[in-house]
Coordinates of C-alpha atoms in Angstrom, one line a residue:
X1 CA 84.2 103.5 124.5
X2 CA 87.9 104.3 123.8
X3 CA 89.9 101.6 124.5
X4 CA 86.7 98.8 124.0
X5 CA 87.6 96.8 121.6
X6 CA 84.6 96.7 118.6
X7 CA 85.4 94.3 116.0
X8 CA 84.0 90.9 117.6
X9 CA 83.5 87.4 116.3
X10 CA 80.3 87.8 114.5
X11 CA 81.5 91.4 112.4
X12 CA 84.9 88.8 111.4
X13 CA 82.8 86.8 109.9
X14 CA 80.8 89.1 107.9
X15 CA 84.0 91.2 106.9
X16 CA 85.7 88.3 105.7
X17 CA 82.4 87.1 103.6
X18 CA 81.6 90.7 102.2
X19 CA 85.5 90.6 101.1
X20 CA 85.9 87.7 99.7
X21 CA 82.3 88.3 97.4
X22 CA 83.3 89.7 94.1
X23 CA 81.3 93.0 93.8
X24 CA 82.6 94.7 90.7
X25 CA 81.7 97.8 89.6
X26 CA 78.2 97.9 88.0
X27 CA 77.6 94.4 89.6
X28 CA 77.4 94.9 92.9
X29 CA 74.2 93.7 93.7
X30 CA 75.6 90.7 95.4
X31 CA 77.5 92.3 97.8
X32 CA 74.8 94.7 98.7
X33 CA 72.7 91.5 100.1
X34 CA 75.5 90.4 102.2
X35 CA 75.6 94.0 103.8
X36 CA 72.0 94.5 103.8
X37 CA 71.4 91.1 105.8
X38 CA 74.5 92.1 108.2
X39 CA 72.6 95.7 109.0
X40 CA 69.0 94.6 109.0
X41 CA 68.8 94.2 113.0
X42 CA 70.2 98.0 113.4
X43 CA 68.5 100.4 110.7
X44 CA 64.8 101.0 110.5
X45 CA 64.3 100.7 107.1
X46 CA 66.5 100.3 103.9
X47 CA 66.2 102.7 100.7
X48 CA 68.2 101.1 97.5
X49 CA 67.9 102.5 93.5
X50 CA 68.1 101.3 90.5
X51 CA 71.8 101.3 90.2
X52 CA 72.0 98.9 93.4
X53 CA 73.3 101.9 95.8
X54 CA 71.8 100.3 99.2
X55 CA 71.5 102.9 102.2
X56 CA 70.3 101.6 105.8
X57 CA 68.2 104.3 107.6
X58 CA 67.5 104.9 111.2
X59 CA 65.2 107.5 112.0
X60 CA 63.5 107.5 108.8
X61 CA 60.5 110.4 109.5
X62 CA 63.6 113.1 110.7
X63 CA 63.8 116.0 108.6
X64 CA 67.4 116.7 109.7
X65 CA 69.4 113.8 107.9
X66 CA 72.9 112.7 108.4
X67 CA 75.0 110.4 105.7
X68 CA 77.6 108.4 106.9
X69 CA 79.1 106.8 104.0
X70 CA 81.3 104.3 101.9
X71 CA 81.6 102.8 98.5
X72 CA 80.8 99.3 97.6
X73 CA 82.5 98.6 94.3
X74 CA 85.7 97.3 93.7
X75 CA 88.2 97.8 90.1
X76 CA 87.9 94.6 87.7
X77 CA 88.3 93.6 84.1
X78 CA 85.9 93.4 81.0
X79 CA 86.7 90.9 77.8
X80 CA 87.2 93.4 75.4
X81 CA 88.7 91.3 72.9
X82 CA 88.6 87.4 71.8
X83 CA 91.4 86.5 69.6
X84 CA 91.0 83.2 66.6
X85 CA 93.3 81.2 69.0
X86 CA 91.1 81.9 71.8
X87 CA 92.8 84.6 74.4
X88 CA 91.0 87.1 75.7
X89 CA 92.1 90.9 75.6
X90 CA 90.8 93.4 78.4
X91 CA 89.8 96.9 79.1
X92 CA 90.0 98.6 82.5
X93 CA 86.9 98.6 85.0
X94 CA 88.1 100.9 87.3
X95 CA 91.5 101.6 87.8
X96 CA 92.8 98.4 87.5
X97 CA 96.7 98.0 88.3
X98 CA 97.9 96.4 84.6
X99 CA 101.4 95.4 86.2
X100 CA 100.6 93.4 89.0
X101 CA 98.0 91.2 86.0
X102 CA 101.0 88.8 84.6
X103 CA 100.7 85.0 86.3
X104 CA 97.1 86.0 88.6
X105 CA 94.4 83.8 88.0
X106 CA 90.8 85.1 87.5
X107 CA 87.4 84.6 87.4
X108 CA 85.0 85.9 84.5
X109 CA 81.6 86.4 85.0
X110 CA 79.5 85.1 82.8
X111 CA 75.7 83.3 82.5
X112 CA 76.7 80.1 83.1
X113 CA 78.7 80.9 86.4
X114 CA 82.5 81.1 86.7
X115 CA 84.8 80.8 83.9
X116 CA 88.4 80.6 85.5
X117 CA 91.7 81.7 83.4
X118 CA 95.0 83.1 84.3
X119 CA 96.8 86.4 82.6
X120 CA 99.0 84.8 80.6
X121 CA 103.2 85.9 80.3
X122 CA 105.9 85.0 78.5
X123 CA 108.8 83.3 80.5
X124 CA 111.8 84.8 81.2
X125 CA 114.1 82.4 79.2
X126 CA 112.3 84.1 75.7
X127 CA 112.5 87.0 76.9
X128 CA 115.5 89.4 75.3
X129 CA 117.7 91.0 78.1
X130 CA 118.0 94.4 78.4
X131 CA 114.7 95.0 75.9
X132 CA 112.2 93.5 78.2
X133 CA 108.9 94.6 77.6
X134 CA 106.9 95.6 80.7
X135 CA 102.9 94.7 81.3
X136 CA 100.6 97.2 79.3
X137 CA 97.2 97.1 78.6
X138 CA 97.6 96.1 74.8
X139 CA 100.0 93.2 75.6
X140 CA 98.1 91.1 78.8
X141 CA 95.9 88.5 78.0
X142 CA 93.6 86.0 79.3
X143 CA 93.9 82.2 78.5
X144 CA 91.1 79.9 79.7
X145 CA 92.7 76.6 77.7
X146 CA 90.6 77.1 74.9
X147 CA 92.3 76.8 71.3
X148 CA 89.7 78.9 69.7
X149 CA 87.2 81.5 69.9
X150 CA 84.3 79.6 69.0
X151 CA 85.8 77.3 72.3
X152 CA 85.4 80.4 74.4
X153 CA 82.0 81.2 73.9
X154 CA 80.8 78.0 74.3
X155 CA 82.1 78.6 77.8
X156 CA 79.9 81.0 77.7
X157 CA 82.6 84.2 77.8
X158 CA 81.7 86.8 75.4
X159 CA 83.1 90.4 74.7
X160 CA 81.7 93.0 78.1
X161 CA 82.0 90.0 80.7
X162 CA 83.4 91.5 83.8
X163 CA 86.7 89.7 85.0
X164 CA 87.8 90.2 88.9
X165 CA 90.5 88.0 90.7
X166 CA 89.5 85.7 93.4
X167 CA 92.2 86.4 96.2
X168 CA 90.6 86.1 99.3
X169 CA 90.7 87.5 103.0
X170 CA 94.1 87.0 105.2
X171 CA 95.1 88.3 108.3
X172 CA 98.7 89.1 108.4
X173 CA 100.8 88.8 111.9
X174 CA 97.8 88.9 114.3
X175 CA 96.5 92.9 113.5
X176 CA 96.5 93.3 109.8
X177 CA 93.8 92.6 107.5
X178 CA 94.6 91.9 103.6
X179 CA 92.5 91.2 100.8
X180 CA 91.5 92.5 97.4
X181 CA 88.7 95.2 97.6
X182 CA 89.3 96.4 101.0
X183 CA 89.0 99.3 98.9
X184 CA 86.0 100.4 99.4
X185 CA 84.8 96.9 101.5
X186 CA 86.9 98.2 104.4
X187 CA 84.3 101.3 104.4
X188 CA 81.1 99.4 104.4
X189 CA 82.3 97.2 106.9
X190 CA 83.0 100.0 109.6
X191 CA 79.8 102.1 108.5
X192 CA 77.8 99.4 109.5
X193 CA 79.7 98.5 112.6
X194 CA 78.5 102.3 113.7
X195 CA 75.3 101.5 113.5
X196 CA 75.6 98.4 115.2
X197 CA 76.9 100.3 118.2
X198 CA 74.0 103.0 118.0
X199 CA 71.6 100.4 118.4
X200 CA 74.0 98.1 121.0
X201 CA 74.3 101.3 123.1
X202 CA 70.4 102.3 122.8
X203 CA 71.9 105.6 121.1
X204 CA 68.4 108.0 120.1
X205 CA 69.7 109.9 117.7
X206 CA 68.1 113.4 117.2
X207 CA 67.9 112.9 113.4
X208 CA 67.9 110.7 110.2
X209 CA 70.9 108.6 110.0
X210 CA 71.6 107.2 106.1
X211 CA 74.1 104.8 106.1
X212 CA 75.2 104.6 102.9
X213 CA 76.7 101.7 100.8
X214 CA 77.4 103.3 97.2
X215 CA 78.0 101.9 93.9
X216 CA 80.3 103.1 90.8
X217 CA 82.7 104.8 92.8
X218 CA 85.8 103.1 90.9
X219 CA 84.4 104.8 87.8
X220 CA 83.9 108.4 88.5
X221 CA 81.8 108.8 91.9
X222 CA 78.8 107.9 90.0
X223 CA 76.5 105.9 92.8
X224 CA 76.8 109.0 95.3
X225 CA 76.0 111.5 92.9
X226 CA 73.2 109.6 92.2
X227 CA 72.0 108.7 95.8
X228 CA 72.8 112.2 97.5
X229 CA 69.8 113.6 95.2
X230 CA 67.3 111.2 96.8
X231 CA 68.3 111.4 100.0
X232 CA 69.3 115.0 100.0
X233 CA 71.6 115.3 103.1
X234 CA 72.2 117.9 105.4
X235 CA 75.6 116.6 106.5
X236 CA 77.6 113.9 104.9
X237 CA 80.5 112.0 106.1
X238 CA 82.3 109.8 104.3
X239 CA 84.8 107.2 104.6
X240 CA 87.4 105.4 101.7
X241 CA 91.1 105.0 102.1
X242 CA 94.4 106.9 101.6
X243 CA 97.7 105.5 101.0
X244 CA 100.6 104.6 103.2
X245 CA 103.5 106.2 102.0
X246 CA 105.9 104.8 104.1
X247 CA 107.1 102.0 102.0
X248 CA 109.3 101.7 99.1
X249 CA 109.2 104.0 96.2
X250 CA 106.6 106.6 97.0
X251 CA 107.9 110.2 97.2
X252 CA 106.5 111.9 100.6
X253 CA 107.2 115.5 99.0
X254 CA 104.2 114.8 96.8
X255 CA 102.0 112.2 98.2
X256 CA 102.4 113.1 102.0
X257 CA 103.1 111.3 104.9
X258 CA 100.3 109.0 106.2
X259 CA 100.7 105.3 107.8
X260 CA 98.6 101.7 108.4
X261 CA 98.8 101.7 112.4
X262 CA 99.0 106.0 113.1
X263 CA 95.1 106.1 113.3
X264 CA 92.1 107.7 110.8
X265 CA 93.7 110.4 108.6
X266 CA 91.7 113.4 108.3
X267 CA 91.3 115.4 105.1
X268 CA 91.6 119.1 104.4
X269 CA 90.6 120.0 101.0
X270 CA 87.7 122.3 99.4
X271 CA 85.2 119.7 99.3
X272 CA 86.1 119.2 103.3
X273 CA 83.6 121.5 105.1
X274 CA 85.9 123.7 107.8
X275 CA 83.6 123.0 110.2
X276 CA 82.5 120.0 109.9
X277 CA 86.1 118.5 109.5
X278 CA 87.0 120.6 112.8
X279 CA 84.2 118.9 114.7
X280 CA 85.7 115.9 113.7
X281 CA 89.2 116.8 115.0
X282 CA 88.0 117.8 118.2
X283 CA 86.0 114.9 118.6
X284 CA 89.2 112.6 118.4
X285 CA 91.4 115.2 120.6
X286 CA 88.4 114.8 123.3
X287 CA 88.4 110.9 122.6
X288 CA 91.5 110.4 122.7
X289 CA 91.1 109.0 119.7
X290 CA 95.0 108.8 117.1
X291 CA 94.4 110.6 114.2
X292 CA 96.7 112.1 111.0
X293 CA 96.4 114.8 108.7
X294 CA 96.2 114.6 104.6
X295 CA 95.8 117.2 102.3
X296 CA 94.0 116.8 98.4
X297 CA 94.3 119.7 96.1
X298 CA 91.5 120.3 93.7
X299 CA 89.3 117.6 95.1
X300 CA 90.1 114.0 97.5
X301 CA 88.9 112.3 94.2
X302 CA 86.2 110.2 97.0
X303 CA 82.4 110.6 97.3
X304 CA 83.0 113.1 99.7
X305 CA 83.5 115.1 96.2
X306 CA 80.0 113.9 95.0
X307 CA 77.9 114.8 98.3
X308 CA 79.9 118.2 99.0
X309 CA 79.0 119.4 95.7
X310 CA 75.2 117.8 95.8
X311 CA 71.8 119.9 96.6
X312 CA 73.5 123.3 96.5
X313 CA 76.2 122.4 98.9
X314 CA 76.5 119.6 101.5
X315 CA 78.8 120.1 104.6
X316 CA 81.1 116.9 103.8
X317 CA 84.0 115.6 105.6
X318 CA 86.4 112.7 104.9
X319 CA 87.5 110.3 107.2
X320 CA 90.5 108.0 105.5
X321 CA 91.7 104.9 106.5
X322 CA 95.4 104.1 105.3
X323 CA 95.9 101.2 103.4
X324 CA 98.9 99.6 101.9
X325 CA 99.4 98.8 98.4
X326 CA 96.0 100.3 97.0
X327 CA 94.5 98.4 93.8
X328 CA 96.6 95.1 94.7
X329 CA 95.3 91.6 95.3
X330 CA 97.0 92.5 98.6
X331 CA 95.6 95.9 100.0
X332 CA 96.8 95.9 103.6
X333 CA 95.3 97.8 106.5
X334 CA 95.3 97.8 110.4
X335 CA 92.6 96.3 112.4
X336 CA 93.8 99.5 115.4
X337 CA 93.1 101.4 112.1
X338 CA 89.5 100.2 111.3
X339 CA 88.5 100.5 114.8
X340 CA 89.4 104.3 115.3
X341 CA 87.4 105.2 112.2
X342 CA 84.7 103.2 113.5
X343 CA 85.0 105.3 116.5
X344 CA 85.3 108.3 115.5
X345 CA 82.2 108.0 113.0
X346 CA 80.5 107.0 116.1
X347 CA 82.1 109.9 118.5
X348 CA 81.5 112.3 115.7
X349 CA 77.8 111.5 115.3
X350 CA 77.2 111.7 118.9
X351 CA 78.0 115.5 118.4
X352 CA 75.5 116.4 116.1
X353 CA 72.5 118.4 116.7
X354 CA 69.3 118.4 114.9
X355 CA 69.5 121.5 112.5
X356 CA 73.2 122.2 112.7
X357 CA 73.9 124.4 109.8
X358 CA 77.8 124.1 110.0
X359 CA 77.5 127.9 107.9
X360 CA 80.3 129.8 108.9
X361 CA 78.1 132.6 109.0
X362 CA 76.1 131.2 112.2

């Protein structure tokens, strides 16, 4: 299992079509299709609610039940304004980056289809030197060639239409994978690649597996808190990414050392169940699988926040994957890097006995 390689042909494909689908948050319905249809052959059943959180089960009748999980959303834009000349002002969806906005082109969601415009900037030659002012929310716009705001809405754009960009999947030198939205698309991807292998490797599990696709993460871990209360866990395990700090202009002292191609980062904080996060760290020492440590104080500001704190205490454990330039059109991670979560998911699952409590009291 170790040194198999898991990402084949057929789980390219569907990475690079589940990336390059626009699933913003609160309109991630789409996406949820394309990962539904992917799963179908290896869950028993699918649960979804009414906030499009989609959750593949295997096992459904088990009382034991085990979450693995990732989040489905990724940050956008919303029209929040539409001037008398016809550019469009924005509010955030998510954390969206507003420095890296100037000169990327974008597609706005509206009723009629895709509307495309570009964040406008002023060139450099008007610019004064030395009192250069740098992107901010109040000062990027939208134009989509339109001369008024009566011309805009006959496009059909209107103030609350979501706005994401369309840069699409690349692989960069052979082993590294970069797109928008690999955060959280990255986390889908390798949850459902687990439950491919259960069913490729005729795994019987001894209880309920939930794979987990939630919504609204961006926003405030909204979709798991949601979701944990219908499914009401036992164990949870979830999976987003971390940051490289190794390139230019982060400060280690404060954000730690973690690195695209050093394996899945493991986090310690007091959502992270002791045990649970231990079971995964012997897992990978016994698998042989790399691994790095992170830790969060207060909380890892992930889902594993939501389901830790759910149902009167979840035993929750994060598994990161490190990614380069977080909130970009160009998030970067390593395909050695996807696999060993995938693996260690798997591993770790393989572990787990029906009615583990993980109390430290046992």
């Amino acid at each position: 299992m170790a040194k198999k390689k898991i990402i084949n042909k057929k789980s390219m494909t569907f990475l690079e079509k589940y990336l390059n689908n626009a699933a913003p948050t609160g309109y991630e319905w789409d996406g949820q299709k394309i990962w539904m249809d992917y799963l179908k052959p290896y869950v028993d059943e699918f649960i979804t609610d009414s906030y499009g959180t989609a959750v593949g089960v295997i096992n459904p009748k088990a009382k034991y039940k085990v979450v693995i999980e990732g989040h489905a959303d990724e940050i956008s834009w919303y029209v929040n304004y539409i001037t008398d000349s016809g550019l469009l002002y924005v509010i955030r969806n998510g954390g969206s980056d507003h420095q890296i906005a100037p000169s990327k082109w974008v597609n706005i969601h509206t009723k009629n289809g895709i509307v495309k415009g570009v964040f406008g900037w002023p060139a450099i030659h008007t610019r004064t030197k030395g009192k250069e002012e740098p992107p901010k929310l109040d000062n990027i716009f939208i134009d989509v060639g339109c001369t008024s705001k009566k011309e805009v809405e006959e496009l059909g754009v209107h103030v609350g239409c979501v706005i994401t960009y369309p840069d699409e999947f690349h692989v960069l030198n052979k082993d590294k994978f970069v797109c928008r939205a690999i955060d959280n698309r990255a986390g889908g991807f390798m949850i459902a690649e687990v439950a491919r292998l259960l069913h490729e490797n005729e795994v019987k599990l001894p209880f309920g597996l939930y794979i987990t696709n939630s919504v609204q993460e961006e926003i405030g871990l909204r979709g798991a808190e949601m979701i944990t209360q219908t499914i009401k866990p036992n164990v949870a395990i979830v999976t987003d990414v971390c940051h490289d700090t190794t390139t230019p202009m982060i400060n280690k002292k404060t954000q730690g050392e973690t690195k695209i191609g050093a394996g899945p980062v493991i986090s310690y904080a007091p959502a992270v169940q002791n045990k649970l996060r231990e079971r995964i760290i012997e897992t990978a020492e016994t698998k042989k699988i790399p691994f790095q440590r992170m830790a969060s104080s207060r909380s890892t500001g992930t889902d594993t926040d939501a389901f830790a704190y759910s149902n009167g205490g979840v035993p929750s454990a994060l598994i990161s994957l490190p990614l380069r330039y977080m909130h970009t059109t160009v998030e970067t991670v390593h395909k050695d890097d996807v696999e060993n979560v995938i693996r260690l998911i798997y591993e770790t699952l393989l572990t787990i006995k029906e009615g583990e409590s993980f109390s430290y009291f046992d």
